[in-house]
Amino acid sequence: NAGVTQTPKFQVLKTGQSMTLQCAQDMNHEYMSWYRQDPGMGLRLIHYSVGAGITDQGEVPNGYNVSRSTTEDFPLRLLSAAPSQTSVYFCASSFGVLNTEAFFGQGTRLTVV
Amino acid sequence: ELKVEQNPLFLSMQEGKNYTIYCNYSTTSDRLYWYRQDPGKSLESLFVLLSNGAVKQEGRLMASLDTKARLSTLHITAAVHDLSATYFCAVDMEGNNDMRFGAGTRLTVKP
């Protein structure tokens, strides 16, 4: 059972570079989301999607873009990486947005130098 | 602005003891989630609490929700080493898809 798959697991970027973090789920979940986790803090919601073609901003969306062209995939794009974006990124999915538990990917540890 | 506060942030327990982790939140919500995270790992869902007075139990963990007090508790009974992890509560922002997490409680259970 694959569940939620994130790639890559680790990434080092130089300031100003762009990249895409990949997230795919095979559970036919409608709801997908991206979080970042910083030391001593809980997870903060970056962007989320309630279905293919629909995305919205979360708590900390600046510097990130998302798209949802299929139910399975929800990539996160860093447009111009900054050291403040050094973090661990988690993708999550759930069957519906309400009343259901979220399943998380294994995380991507991103360092921007 | 929704705030989710957990306490304590760090908890060191002896095996066999009981303790409670508290999660307070600052806005109306009747949906609260508890997750567990092991070091360097992803998050695992523990409980989904969907109404005032909801209580759920799994093994040595029991979670409850009081929406009037805006408080959820995670009670640990007779702790064992395997429960060592970081525990997060998360609150749904009034059903608008915006989940807010507490800072987490790092639990260490010592022999």
Short mmCIF file of C-alpha atoms in Angstrom, two decimals:
data_model
loop_
_atom_site.label_atom_id
_atom_site.label_comp_id
_atom_site.label_asym_id
_atom_site.label_seq_id
_atom_site.Cartn_x
_atom_site.Cartn_y
_atom_site.Cartn_z
CA ASN A 1 0.00 0.00 0.00
CA ALA A 2 1.73 3.18 -1.22
CA GLY A 3 -0.52 5.72 0.51
CA VAL A 4 0.96 9.22 0.19
CA THR A 5 4.31 9.38 -1.59
CA GLN A 6 6.57 12.41 -1.51
CA THR A 7 9.70 13.00 -3.53
CA PRO A 8 12.45 13.87 -3.00
CA LYS A 9 13.15 13.00 0.64
CA PHE A 10 16.02 15.48 0.88
CA GLN A 11 16.93 18.54 -1.19
CA VAL A 12 19.47 21.34 -0.99
CA LEU A 13 18.81 24.47 -3.01
CA LYS A 14 20.66 27.69 -3.55
CA THR A 15 18.88 30.94 -2.86
CA GLY A 16 16.87 31.98 -5.91
CA GLN A 17 16.54 28.50 -7.39
CA SER A 18 13.15 27.03 -8.10
CA MET A 19 11.98 23.48 -7.64
CA THR A 20 8.91 21.30 -7.34
CA LEU A 21 8.13 18.94 -4.49
CA GLN A 22 6.06 16.03 -5.69
CA CYS A 23 3.16 14.45 -3.85
CA ALA A 24 1.02 11.56 -5.06
CA GLN A 25 -1.67 9.50 -3.36
CA ASP A 26 -3.32 6.30 -4.52
CA MET A 27 -6.33 6.29 -2.18
CA ASN A 28 -8.64 8.36 -4.40
CA HIS A 29 -8.75 11.06 -1.75
CA GLU A 30 -10.44 14.34 -2.62
CA TYR A 31 -8.60 16.52 -0.17
CA MET A 32 -4.87 17.14 -0.33
CA SER A 33 -2.71 19.65 1.49
CA TRP A 34 0.83 20.83 2.03
CA TYR A 35 2.33 21.74 5.40
CA ARG A 36 5.68 22.92 6.58
CA GLN A 37 7.15 21.96 9.94
CA ASP A 38 9.75 24.09 11.62
CA PRO A 39 11.63 23.25 14.86
CA GLY A 40 9.54 23.82 17.97
CA MET A 41 6.44 24.53 15.96
CA GLY A 42 3.53 22.52 14.81
CA LEU A 43 2.63 22.12 11.18
CA ARG A 44 1.49 25.17 9.24
CA LEU A 45 -0.80 24.84 6.26
CA ILE A 46 0.62 26.22 3.00
CA HIS A 47 -1.96 25.32 0.36
CA TYR A 48 -4.77 22.84 0.03
CA SER A 49 -7.07 21.38 -2.58
CA VAL A 50 -10.56 19.95 -2.23
CA GLY A 51 -10.49 18.31 -5.63
CA ALA A 52 -8.98 18.35 -9.10
CA GLY A 53 -8.83 21.87 -10.48
CA ILE A 54 -9.47 23.53 -7.11
CA THR A 55 -6.78 24.98 -4.86
CA ASP A 56 -6.73 27.53 -2.06
CA GLN A 57 -4.30 29.23 0.27
CA GLY A 58 -3.61 28.20 3.81
CA GLU A 59 -1.87 29.99 6.63
CA VAL A 60 1.54 30.55 4.99
CA PRO A 61 1.16 30.54 1.18
CA ASN A 62 3.69 33.21 0.18
CA GLY A 63 6.51 31.93 -2.03
CA TYR A 64 4.69 28.74 -3.00
CA ASN A 65 2.42 27.70 -5.84
CA VAL A 66 0.32 24.58 -6.27
CA SER A 67 -1.83 22.97 -8.92
CA ARG A 68 -4.17 19.99 -8.94
CA SER A 69 -4.62 18.69 -12.45
CA THR A 70 -5.46 15.15 -11.30
CA THR A 71 -6.95 13.64 -8.17
CA GLU A 72 -3.72 11.77 -7.48
CA ASP A 73 -1.08 14.51 -7.73
CA PHE A 74 -0.55 17.75 -5.84
CA PRO A 75 2.87 19.29 -6.54
CA LEU A 76 4.25 22.20 -4.54
CA ARG A 77 6.43 24.71 -6.38
CA LEU A 78 8.96 27.01 -4.80
CA LEU A 79 9.28 29.92 -7.17
CA SER A 80 12.50 31.49 -5.89
CA ALA A 81 13.88 29.69 -2.86
CA ALA A 82 14.84 31.67 0.22
CA PRO A 83 16.64 30.54 3.40
CA SER A 84 13.37 31.14 5.29
CA GLN A 85 11.90 28.24 3.33
CA THR A 86 14.32 25.79 4.92
CA SER A 87 11.94 23.35 6.57
CA VAL A 88 10.44 19.89 6.47
CA TYR A 89 7.49 19.71 4.11
CA PHE A 90 4.64 17.26 4.51
CA CYS A 91 1.93 16.41 2.05
CA ALA A 92 -1.32 14.97 3.39
CA SER A 93 -4.53 13.60 1.96
CA SER A 94 -7.92 12.64 3.29
CA PHE A 95 -11.11 11.20 1.85
CA GLY A 96 -13.02 14.38 2.65
CA VAL A 97 -12.00 17.61 4.24
CA LEU A 98 -14.19 17.15 7.29
CA ASN A 99 -14.64 14.40 9.79
CA THR A 100 -11.84 12.23 8.49
CA GLU A 101 -8.26 11.61 9.46
CA ALA A 102 -5.41 12.80 7.27
CA PHE A 103 -2.71 10.52 5.91
CA PHE A 104 0.72 12.08 5.71
CA GLY A 105 3.66 11.45 3.41
CA GLN A 106 7.13 10.80 4.78
CA GLY A 107 8.23 14.39 4.36
CA THR A 108 10.80 16.32 2.33
CA ARG A 109 13.65 17.95 4.20
CA LEU A 110 14.57 21.09 2.28
CA THR A 111 17.60 23.24 2.96
CA VAL A 112 18.09 26.56 1.19
CA VAL A 113 21.61 27.94 1.36
CA GLU B 1 -7.01 34.48 14.62
CA LEU B 2 -7.15 30.87 15.69
CA LYS B 3 -4.56 29.84 18.22
CA VAL B 4 -3.96 26.28 19.32
CA GLU B 5 -1.95 25.87 22.49
CA GLN B 6 -0.66 22.63 23.88
CA ASN B 7 0.81 22.09 27.29
CA PRO B 8 3.12 20.91 28.40
CA LEU B 9 5.51 21.21 25.47
CA PHE B 10 7.92 18.75 27.05
CA LEU B 11 6.95 15.87 29.30
CA SER B 12 9.20 13.30 30.91
CA MET B 13 7.39 10.45 32.60
CA GLN B 14 8.26 7.31 34.43
CA GLU B 15 6.90 4.07 33.08
CA GLY B 16 3.66 3.09 34.77
CA LYS B 17 2.59 6.65 35.57
CA ASN B 18 -0.44 8.55 34.31
CA TYR B 19 -0.48 12.00 32.78
CA THR B 20 -2.61 14.35 30.68
CA ILE B 21 -1.71 16.58 27.74
CA TYR B 22 -3.92 19.62 27.20
CA CYS B 23 -4.93 21.31 23.96
CA ASN B 24 -6.67 24.68 24.14
CA TYR B 25 -7.95 26.55 21.13
CA SER B 26 -9.28 30.05 20.69
CA THR B 27 -12.24 29.80 18.33
CA THR B 28 -15.37 27.76 17.98
CA SER B 29 -14.80 24.35 16.46
CA ASP B 30 -16.24 20.92 17.00
CA ARG B 31 -13.58 19.02 15.10
CA LEU B 32 -10.29 18.17 16.73
CA TYR B 33 -7.59 15.71 15.74
CA TRP B 34 -4.68 14.11 17.58
CA TYR B 35 -1.56 12.91 15.79
CA ARG B 36 1.63 11.17 16.83
CA GLN B 37 5.05 11.78 15.32
CA ASP B 38 8.14 9.69 16.00
CA PRO B 39 11.54 11.38 15.57
CA GLY B 40 12.39 11.88 11.91
CA LYS B 41 9.11 10.29 10.84
CA SER B 42 5.79 11.36 9.47
CA LEU B 43 2.56 11.95 11.39
CA GLU B 44 0.16 9.19 12.29
CA SER B 45 -3.49 9.80 13.08
CA LEU B 46 -4.55 8.81 16.60
CA PHE B 47 -8.02 10.22 17.18
CA VAL B 48 -10.71 12.20 15.39
CA LEU B 49 -13.10 13.98 17.77
CA LEU B 50 -16.19 15.36 16.10
CA SER B 51 -18.55 16.61 18.76
CA ASN B 52 -18.79 18.03 22.23
CA GLY B 53 -18.26 15.35 24.81
CA ALA B 54 -16.60 12.95 22.37
CA VAL B 55 -14.30 10.45 24.03
CA LYS B 56 -12.14 7.92 22.24
CA GLN B 57 -9.71 5.35 23.59
CA GLU B 58 -7.00 3.28 22.00
CA GLY B 59 -4.80 1.20 24.25
CA ARG B 60 -3.21 3.43 26.90
CA LEU B 61 -4.38 6.67 25.25
CA MET B 62 -7.73 8.36 25.73
CA ALA B 63 -8.79 11.61 24.10
CA SER B 64 -11.74 13.83 24.93
CA LEU B 65 -13.24 17.02 23.60
CA ASP B 66 -15.09 19.81 25.40
CA THR B 67 -16.13 22.32 22.75
CA LYS B 68 -17.67 24.70 25.26
CA ALA B 69 -14.37 25.00 27.12
CA ARG B 70 -12.46 24.80 23.82
CA LEU B 71 -10.34 22.10 25.36
CA SER B 72 -9.20 18.65 24.39
CA THR B 73 -7.20 16.30 26.56
CA LEU B 74 -5.02 13.32 25.76
CA HIS B 75 -4.71 11.08 28.80
CA ILE B 76 -1.94 8.55 29.11
CA THR B 77 -2.50 5.60 31.40
CA ALA B 78 0.37 3.49 32.77
CA ALA B 79 2.90 4.88 30.31
CA VAL B 80 5.29 2.57 28.51
CA HIS B 81 8.48 3.42 26.62
CA ASP B 82 6.83 2.83 23.24
CA LEU B 83 4.65 5.88 23.82
CA SER B 84 7.67 8.17 23.59
CA ALA B 85 6.93 10.53 20.68
CA THR B 86 5.66 14.00 19.91
CA TYR B 87 1.89 14.44 20.09
CA PHE B 88 0.07 17.13 18.15
CA CYS B 89 -3.48 18.35 18.34
CA ALA B 90 -5.04 20.06 15.33
CA VAL B 91 -8.23 22.07 15.00
CA ASP B 92 -10.38 22.64 11.93
CA MET B 93 -10.95 26.35 11.34
CA GLU B 94 -14.74 26.21 11.54
CA GLY B 95 -15.04 23.90 8.59
CA ASN B 96 -13.25 26.06 6.04
CA ASN B 97 -10.49 23.56 5.33
CA ASP B 98 -7.86 25.45 7.32
CA MET B 99 -6.25 23.12 9.85
CA ARG B 100 -4.21 24.65 12.66
CA PHE B 101 -1.79 22.58 14.68
CA GLY B 102 -0.51 23.00 18.19
CA ALA B 103 3.24 23.18 18.73
CA GLY B 104 3.35 19.59 19.92
CA THR B 105 4.14 17.84 23.20
CA ARG B 106 7.38 15.89 23.23
CA LEU B 107 6.81 12.92 25.51
CA THR B 108 9.66 10.85 26.89
CA VAL B 109 8.83 7.76 28.93
CA LYS B 110 11.71 6.54 31.07
CA PRO B 111 12.11 3.07 32.57
#
